[in-house]
Tab-separated table of C-alpha atoms in Angstrom:
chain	number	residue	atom	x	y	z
M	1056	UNK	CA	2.387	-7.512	-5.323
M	1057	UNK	CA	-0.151	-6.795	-2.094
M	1058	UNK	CA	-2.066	-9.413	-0.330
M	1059	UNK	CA	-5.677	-9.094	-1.696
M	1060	UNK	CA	-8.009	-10.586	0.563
M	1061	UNK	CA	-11.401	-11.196	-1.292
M	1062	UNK	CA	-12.289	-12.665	2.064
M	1063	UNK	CA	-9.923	-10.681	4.123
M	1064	UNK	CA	-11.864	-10.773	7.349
M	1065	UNK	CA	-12.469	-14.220	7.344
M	1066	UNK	CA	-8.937	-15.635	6.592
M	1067	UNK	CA	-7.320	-12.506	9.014
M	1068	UNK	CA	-9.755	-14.284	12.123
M	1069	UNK	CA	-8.682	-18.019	10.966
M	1070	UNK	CA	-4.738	-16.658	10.835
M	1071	UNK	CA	-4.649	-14.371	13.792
M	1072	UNK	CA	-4.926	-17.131	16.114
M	1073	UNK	CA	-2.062	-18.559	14.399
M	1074	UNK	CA	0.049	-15.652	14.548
M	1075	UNK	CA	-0.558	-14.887	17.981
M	1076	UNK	CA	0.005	-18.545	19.113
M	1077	UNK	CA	3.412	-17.918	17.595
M	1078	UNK	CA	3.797	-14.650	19.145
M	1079	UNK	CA	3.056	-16.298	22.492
M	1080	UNK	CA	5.756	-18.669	21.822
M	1081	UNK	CA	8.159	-16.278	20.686
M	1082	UNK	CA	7.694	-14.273	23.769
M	1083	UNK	CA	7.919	-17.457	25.991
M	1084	UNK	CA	11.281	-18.750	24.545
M	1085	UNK	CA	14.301	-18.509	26.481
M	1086	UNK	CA	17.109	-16.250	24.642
M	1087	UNK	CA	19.979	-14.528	26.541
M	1088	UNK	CA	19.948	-12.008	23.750
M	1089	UNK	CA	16.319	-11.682	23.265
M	1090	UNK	CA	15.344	-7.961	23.811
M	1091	UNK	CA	13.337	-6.938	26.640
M	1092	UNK	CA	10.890	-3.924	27.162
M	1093	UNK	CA	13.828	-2.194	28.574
M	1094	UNK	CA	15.140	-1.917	25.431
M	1095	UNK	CA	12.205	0.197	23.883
M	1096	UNK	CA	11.954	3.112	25.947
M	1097	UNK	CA	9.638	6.140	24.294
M	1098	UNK	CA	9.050	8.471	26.186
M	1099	UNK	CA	6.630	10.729	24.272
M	1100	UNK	CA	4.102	7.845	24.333
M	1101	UNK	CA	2.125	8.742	27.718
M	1102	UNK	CA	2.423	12.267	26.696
M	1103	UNK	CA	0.595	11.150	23.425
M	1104	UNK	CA	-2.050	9.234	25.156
M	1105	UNK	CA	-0.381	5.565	24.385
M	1106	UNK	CA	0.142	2.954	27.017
M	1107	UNK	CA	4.286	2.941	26.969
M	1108	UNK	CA	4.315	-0.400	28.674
M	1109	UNK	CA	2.092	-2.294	25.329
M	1110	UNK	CA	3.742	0.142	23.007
M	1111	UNK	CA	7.571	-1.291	24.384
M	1112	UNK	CA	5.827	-5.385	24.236
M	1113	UNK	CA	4.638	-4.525	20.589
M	1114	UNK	CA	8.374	-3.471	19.820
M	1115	UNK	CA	9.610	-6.486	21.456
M	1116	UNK	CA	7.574	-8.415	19.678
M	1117	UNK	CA	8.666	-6.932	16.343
M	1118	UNK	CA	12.786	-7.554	17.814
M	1119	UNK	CA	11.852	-10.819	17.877
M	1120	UNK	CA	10.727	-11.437	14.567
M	1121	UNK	CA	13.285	-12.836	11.810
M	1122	UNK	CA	11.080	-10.400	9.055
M	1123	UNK	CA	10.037	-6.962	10.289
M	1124	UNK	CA	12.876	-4.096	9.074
M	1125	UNK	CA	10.904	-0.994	10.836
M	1126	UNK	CA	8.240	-0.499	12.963
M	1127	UNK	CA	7.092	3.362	13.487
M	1128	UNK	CA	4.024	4.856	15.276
M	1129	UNK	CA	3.284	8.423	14.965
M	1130	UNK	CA	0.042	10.481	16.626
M	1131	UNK	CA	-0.992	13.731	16.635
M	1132	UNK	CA	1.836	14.661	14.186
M	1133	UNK	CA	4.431	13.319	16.328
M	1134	UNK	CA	6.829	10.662	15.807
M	1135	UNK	CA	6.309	8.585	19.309
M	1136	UNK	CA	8.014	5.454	18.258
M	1137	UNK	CA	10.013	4.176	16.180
M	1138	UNK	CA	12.705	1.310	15.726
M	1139	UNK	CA	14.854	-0.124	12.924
M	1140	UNK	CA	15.986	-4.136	12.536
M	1141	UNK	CA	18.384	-6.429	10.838
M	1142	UNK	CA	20.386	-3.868	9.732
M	1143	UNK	CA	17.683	-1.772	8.385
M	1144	UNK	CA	18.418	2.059	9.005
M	1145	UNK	CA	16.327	5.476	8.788
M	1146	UNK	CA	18.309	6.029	5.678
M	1147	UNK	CA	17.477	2.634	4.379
M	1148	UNK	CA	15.203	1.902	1.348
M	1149	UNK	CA	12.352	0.190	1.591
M	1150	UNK	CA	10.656	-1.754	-1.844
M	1151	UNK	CA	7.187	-1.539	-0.601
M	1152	UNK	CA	5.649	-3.642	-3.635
M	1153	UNK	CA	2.029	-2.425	-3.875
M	1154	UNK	CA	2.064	0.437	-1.199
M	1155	UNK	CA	3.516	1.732	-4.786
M	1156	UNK	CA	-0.294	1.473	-5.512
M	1157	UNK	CA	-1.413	4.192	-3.423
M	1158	UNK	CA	1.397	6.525	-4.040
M	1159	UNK	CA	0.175	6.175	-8.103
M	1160	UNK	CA	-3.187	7.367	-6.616
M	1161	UNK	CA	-2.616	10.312	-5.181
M	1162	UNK	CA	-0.189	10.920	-8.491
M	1163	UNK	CA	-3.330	10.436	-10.313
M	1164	UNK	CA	-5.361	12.736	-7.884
M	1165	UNK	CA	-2.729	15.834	-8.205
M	1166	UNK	CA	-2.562	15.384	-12.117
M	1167	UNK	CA	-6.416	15.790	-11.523
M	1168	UNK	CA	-6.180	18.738	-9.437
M	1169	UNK	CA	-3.878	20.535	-11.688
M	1170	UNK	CA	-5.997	19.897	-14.571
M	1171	UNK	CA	-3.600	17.346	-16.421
M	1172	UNK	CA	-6.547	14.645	-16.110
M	1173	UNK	CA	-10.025	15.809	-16.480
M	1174	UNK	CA	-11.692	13.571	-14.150
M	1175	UNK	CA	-11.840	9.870	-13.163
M	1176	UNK	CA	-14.541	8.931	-15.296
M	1177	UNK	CA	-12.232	9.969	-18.044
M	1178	UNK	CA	-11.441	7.042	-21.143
M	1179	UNK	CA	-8.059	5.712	-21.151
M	1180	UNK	CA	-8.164	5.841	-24.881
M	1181	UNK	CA	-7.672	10.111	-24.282
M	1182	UNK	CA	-3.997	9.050	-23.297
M	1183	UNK	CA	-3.451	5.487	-24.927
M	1184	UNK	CA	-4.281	6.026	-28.478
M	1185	UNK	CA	-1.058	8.178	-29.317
M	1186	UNK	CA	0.754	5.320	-28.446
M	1187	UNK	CA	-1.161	2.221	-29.045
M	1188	UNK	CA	-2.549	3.441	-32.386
M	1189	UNK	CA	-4.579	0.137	-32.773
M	1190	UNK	CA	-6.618	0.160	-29.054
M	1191	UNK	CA	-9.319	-1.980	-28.963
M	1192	UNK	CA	-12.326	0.594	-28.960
M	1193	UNK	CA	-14.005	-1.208	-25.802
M	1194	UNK	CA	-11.204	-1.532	-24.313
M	1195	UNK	CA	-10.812	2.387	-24.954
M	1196	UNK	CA	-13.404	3.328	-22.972
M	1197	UNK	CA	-12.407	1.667	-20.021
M	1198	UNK	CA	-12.222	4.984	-17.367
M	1199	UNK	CA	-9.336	5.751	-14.770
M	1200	UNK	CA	-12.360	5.170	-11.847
M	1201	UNK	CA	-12.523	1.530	-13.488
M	1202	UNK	CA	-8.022	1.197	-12.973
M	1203	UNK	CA	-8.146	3.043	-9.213
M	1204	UNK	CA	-10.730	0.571	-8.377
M	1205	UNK	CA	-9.249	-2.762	-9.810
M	1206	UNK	CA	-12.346	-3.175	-11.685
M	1207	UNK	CA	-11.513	-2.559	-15.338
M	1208	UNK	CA	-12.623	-5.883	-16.869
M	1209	UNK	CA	-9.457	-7.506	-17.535
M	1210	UNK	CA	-8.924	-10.534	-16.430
M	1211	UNK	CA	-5.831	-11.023	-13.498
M	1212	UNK	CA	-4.818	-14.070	-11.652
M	1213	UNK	CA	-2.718	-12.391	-9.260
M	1214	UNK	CA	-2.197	-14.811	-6.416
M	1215	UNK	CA	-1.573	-18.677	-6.286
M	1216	UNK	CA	0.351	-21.130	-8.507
M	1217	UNK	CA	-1.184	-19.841	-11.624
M	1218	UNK	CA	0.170	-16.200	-10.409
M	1219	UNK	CA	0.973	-14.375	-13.971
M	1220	UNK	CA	2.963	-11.651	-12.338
M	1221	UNK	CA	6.283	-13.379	-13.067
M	1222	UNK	CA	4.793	-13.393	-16.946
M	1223	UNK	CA	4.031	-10.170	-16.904
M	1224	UNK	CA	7.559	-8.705	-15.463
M	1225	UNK	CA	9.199	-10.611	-17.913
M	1226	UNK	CA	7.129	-9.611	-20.888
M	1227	UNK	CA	8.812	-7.439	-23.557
M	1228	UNK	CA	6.000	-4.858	-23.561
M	1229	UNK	CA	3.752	-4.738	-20.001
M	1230	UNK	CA	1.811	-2.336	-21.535
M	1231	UNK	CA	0.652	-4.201	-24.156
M	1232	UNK	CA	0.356	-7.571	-22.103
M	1233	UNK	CA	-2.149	-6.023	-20.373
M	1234	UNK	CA	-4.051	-4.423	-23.594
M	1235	UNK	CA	-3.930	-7.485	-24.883
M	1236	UNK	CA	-6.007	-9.560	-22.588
M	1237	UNK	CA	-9.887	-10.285	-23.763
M	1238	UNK	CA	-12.628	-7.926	-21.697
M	1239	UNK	CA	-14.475	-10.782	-20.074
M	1240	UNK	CA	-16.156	-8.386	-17.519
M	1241	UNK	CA	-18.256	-5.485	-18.147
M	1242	UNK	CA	-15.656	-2.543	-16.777
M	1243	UNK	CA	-16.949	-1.277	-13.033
M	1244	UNK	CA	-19.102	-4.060	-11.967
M	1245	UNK	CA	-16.551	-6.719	-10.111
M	1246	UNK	CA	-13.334	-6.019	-8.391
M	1247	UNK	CA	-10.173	-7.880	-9.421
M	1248	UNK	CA	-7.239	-7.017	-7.940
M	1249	UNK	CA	-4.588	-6.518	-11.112
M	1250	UNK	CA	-1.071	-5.339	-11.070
M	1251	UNK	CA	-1.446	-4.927	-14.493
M	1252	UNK	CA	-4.899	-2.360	-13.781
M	1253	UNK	CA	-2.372	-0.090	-11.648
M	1254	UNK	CA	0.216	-0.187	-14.451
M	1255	UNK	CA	-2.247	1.378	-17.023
M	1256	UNK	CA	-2.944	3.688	-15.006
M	1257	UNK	CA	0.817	5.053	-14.583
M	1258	UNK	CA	0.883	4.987	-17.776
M	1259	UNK	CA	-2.280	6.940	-18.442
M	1260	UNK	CA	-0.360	9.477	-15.850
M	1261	UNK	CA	2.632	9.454	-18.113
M	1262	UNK	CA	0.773	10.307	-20.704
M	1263	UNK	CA	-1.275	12.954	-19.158
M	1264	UNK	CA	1.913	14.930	-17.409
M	1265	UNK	CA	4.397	14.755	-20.064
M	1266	UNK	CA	6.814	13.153	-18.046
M	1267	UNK	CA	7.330	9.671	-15.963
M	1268	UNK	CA	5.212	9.055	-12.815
M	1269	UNK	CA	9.162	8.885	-10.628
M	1270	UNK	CA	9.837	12.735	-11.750
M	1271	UNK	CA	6.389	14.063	-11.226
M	1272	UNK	CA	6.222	12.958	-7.368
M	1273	UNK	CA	9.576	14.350	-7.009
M	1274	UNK	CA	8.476	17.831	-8.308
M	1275	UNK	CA	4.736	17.297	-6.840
M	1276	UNK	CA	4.508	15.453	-4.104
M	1277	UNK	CA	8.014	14.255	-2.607
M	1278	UNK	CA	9.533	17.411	-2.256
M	1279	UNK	CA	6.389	18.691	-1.151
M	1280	UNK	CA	6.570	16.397	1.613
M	1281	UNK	CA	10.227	16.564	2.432
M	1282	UNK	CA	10.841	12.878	1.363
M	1283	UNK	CA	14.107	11.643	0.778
M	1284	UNK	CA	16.229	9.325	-1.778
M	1285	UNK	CA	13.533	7.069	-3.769
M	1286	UNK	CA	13.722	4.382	-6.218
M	1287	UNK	CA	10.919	3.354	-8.446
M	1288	UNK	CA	11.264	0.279	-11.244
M	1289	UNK	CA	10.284	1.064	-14.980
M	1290	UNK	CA	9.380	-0.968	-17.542
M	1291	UNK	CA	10.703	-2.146	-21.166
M	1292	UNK	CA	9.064	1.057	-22.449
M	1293	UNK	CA	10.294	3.197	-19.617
M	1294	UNK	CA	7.103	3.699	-17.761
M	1295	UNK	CA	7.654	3.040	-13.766
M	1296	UNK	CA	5.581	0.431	-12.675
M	1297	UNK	CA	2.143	1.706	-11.192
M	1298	UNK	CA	1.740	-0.962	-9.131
M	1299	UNK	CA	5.375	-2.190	-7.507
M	1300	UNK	CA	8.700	-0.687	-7.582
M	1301	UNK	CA	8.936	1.637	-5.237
M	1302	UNK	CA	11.579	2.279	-2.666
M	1303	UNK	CA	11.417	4.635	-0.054
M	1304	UNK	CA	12.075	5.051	3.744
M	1305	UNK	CA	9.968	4.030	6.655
M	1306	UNK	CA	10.204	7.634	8.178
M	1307	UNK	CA	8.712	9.275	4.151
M	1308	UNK	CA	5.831	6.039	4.851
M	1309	UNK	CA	5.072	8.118	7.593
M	1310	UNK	CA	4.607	11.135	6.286
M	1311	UNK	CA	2.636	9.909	3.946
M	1312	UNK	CA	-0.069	8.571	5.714
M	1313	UNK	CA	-0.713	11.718	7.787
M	1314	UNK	CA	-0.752	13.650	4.638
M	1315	UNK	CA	-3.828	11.635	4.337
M	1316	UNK	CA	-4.451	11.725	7.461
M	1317	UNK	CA	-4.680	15.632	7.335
M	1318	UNK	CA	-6.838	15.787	4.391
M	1319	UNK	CA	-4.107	16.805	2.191
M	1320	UNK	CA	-1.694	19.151	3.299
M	1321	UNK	CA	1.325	19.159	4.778
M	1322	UNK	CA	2.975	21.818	7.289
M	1323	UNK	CA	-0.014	24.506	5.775
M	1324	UNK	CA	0.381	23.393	2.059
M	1325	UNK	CA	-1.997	21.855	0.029
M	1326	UNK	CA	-0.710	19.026	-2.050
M	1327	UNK	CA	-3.405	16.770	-2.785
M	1328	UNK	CA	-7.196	17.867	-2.255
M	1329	UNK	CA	-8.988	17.268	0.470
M	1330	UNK	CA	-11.998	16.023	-2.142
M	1331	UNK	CA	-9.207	13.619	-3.574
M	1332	UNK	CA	-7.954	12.384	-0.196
M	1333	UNK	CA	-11.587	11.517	0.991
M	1334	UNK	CA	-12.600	9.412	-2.521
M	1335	UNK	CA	-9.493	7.588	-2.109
M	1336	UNK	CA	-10.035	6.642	1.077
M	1337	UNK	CA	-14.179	6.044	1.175
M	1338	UNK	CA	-15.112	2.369	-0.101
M	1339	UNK	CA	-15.565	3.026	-3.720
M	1340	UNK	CA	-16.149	-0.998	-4.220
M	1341	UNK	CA	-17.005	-4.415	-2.342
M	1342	UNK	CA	-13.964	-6.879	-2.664
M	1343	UNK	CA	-16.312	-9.744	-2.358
M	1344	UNK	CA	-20.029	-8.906	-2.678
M	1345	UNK	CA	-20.592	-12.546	-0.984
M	1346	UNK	CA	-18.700	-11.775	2.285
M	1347	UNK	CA	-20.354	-8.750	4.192
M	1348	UNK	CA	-16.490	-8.913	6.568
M	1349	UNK	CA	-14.895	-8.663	3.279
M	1350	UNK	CA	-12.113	-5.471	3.089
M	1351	UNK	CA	-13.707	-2.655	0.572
M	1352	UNK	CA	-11.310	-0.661	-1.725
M	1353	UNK	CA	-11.052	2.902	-2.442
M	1354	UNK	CA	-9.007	4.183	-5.181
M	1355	UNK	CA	-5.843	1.891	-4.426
M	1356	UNK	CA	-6.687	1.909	-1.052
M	1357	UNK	CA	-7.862	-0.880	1.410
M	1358	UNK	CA	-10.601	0.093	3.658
M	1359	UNK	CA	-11.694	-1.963	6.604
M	1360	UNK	CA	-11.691	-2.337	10.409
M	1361	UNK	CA	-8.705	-2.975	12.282
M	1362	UNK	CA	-8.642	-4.025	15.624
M	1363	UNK	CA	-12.233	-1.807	16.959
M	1364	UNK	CA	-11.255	0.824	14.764
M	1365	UNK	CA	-11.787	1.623	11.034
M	1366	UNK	CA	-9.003	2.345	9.213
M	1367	UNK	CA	-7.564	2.744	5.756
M	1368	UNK	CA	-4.145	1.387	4.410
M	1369	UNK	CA	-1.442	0.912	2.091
M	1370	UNK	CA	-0.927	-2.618	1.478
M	1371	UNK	CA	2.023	-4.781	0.166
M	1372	UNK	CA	3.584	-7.788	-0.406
M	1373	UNK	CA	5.437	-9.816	3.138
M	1374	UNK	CA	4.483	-7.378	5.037
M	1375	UNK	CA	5.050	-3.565	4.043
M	1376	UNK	CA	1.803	-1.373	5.286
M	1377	UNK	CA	0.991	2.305	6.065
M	1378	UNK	CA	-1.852	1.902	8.780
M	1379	UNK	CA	-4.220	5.376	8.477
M	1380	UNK	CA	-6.561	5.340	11.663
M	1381	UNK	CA	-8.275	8.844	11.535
M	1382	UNK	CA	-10.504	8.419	14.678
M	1383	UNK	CA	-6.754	7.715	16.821
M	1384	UNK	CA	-4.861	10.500	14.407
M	1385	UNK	CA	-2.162	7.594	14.579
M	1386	UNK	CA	-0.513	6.302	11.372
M	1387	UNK	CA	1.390	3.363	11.756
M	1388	UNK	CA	3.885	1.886	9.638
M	1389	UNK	CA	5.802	-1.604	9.449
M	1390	UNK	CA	8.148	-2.932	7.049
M	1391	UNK	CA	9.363	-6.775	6.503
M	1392	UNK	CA	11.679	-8.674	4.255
M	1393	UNK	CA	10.227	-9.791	1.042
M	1394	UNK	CA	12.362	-12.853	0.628
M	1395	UNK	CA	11.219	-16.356	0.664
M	1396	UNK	CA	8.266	-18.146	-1.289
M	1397	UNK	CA	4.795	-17.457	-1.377
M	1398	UNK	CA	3.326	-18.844	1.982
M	1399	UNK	CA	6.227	-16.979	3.314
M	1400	UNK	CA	5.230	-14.162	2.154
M	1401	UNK	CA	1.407	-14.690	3.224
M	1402	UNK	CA	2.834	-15.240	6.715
M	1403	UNK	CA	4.913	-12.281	7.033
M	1404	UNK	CA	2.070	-10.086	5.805
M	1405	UNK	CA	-0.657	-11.333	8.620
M	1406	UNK	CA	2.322	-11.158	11.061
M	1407	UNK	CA	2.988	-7.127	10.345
M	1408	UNK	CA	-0.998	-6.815	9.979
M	1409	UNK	CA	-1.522	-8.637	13.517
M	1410	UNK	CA	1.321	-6.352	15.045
M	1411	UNK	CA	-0.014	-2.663	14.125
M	1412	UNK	CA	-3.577	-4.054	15.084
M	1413	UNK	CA	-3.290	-6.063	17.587
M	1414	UNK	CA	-0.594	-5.072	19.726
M	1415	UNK	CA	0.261	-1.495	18.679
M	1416	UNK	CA	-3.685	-0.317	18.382
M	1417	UNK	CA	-4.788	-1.226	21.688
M	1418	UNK	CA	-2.189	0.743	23.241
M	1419	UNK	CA	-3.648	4.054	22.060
M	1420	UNK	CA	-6.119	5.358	24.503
């Protein structure tokens, strides 16, 4: 699950003075053991045109936090930064919740680009129907745009008290939980965010390939990239989860976003296509239509500005985040522990969000 923030702007200004009050008090406190700047020497950061003294504070600021794992900042290809935290290693897994989301895009944008999946306007019913036999004909014609955009139709109450993602992960069938909700939208007119949207669509990818979403990264994208060991959840039916579940290292984070951030290759190998890469990442759909500082969404990707500089990102639950800021050629990634209840969670998530944009961007000249 990923913080949606229908009024993402509006909430982050409210909350960012509460963070960085806290910040300020953290940094203030009195700790024998606290770590210092000293600590956080990098010295490729002046050589990649970062401020090393704000670059070391942004690391002691992440020390001092009882949440972040990993905080890593890479430009111009180059891994300038990067630290590790309670206990959390390079080798260490990560469950990134809905940062799974954008990793099931670009999935969907290979199967795409290797002619598995025609396009995105393409019905759902073209992979559903051998296995739900019975689909709902409207709901058949739902199209993969309509999933990648979280704007399908069917109704989600992803955040709050009422929160039906509990339901949902303990459903016998998830598929069919999802199939079985009414339309109450007309599909591609209003966004709402929907682990249960992302699921269909790994399915749909299942379907496509021949095989489960887990093995066809490994063969098409992960090994591609040189990523390591990787976990990803499935469901009752054996599908992995297209919208959580997946566990990967902070340092494979990385090279994910500048695979982005390079249009698509990696080390002089196309993986994904560069038209791919730029749909994903290019507001496909408002996230409030109300709120003109509202966050816009590509296909399972967050677009907005961050700090003075727009950016796109992968987003999850307490605080996991891939930070893609083409006009710096920085990516930026932070992990956090998940555990804890809700407000928790909210907390940790503006806390990693404030750190990459307010402390680690404005060190990049």
């Amino acid at each position: 699950m990923s913080h949606r923030r229908r009024n993402g702007a509006r909430v982050l200004r409210f909350l960012t003075a509460v963070v960085t009050l806290t910040l300020l008090l953290l940094l203030c406190s009195s700790c024998e053991d606290a770590p210092t700047s000293a600590d956080y020497r990098f010295p490729l950061a002046e050589e990649h045109g970062i401020d090393a003294d704000r670059l070391e504070q942004a690391y002691v600021s992440a020390a001092r936090s009882d949440r972040v794992n990993s905080l890593l900042v890479e430009r111009h290809g180059v891994l300038v930064a990067e630290a590790y935290f309670r206990g959390f290693r390079p080798d260490s897994l990560n469950t990134v919740w809905s940062v799974t989301k954008s990793f099931n895009s670009a999935l969907i944008g290979i199967a795409i680009d290797q002619g598995f999946i025609e396009s995105v306007d393409q019905p759902i019913s073209d992979f559903l129907s051998p296995i739900v036999p019975d689909l709902d004909e409207e709901k058949g014609r739902i199209t993969l745009r309509q999933l990648l955009t979280m704007s399908c139709g069917l109704p989600w109450i992803e955040e709050g008290l009422d929160s039906e993602y509990m339901d949902w992960i303990a459903a016998d069938d998830q598929l069919m939980y999802v199939l079985n909700k009414s339309l109450i939208y007309t599909p591609g007119e209003r966004f709402d965010y929907s682990d249960g949207a992302a699921h269909l669509a790994s399915v749909v990818l299942s379907q496509a390939v021949g095989t489960s979403a887990h093995e066809f990264a490994r063969e098409h994208l992960f090994d591609p990239l040189g990523v390591g060991r990787t976990e990803w959840w499935v469901d009752n039916q054996g599908y992995n989860f297209g919208g959580v579940g997946l566990g990967i290292r902070s340092r494979d984070m990385v090279k994910f976003g500048r695979l982005y951030l390079d249009g698509g290759t990696s080390n002089g190998r196309r993986i994904i296509s560069s038209e791919w890469v730029d749909a994903s990442t290019r507001p496909q759909i408002p996230t409030d239509p109300d709120d003109p500082d509202s966050s816009e969404y590509g296909y399972f990707w967050w677009i907005d500005g961050c700090s003075v500089h727009s950016c796109y990102r992968a987003s999850g639950y307490s605080g996991q985040l891939i930070f893609v800021v083409p006009d710096l050629d920085l990516v930026a990634v932070v992990t956090s522990d998940w555990s804890g209840d809700r407000n928790r969670a909210i907390a940790n998530w503006y806390n990693a969000y404030v750190l990459i944009a307010y402390e680690v961007l404005p060190a990049v000249r």
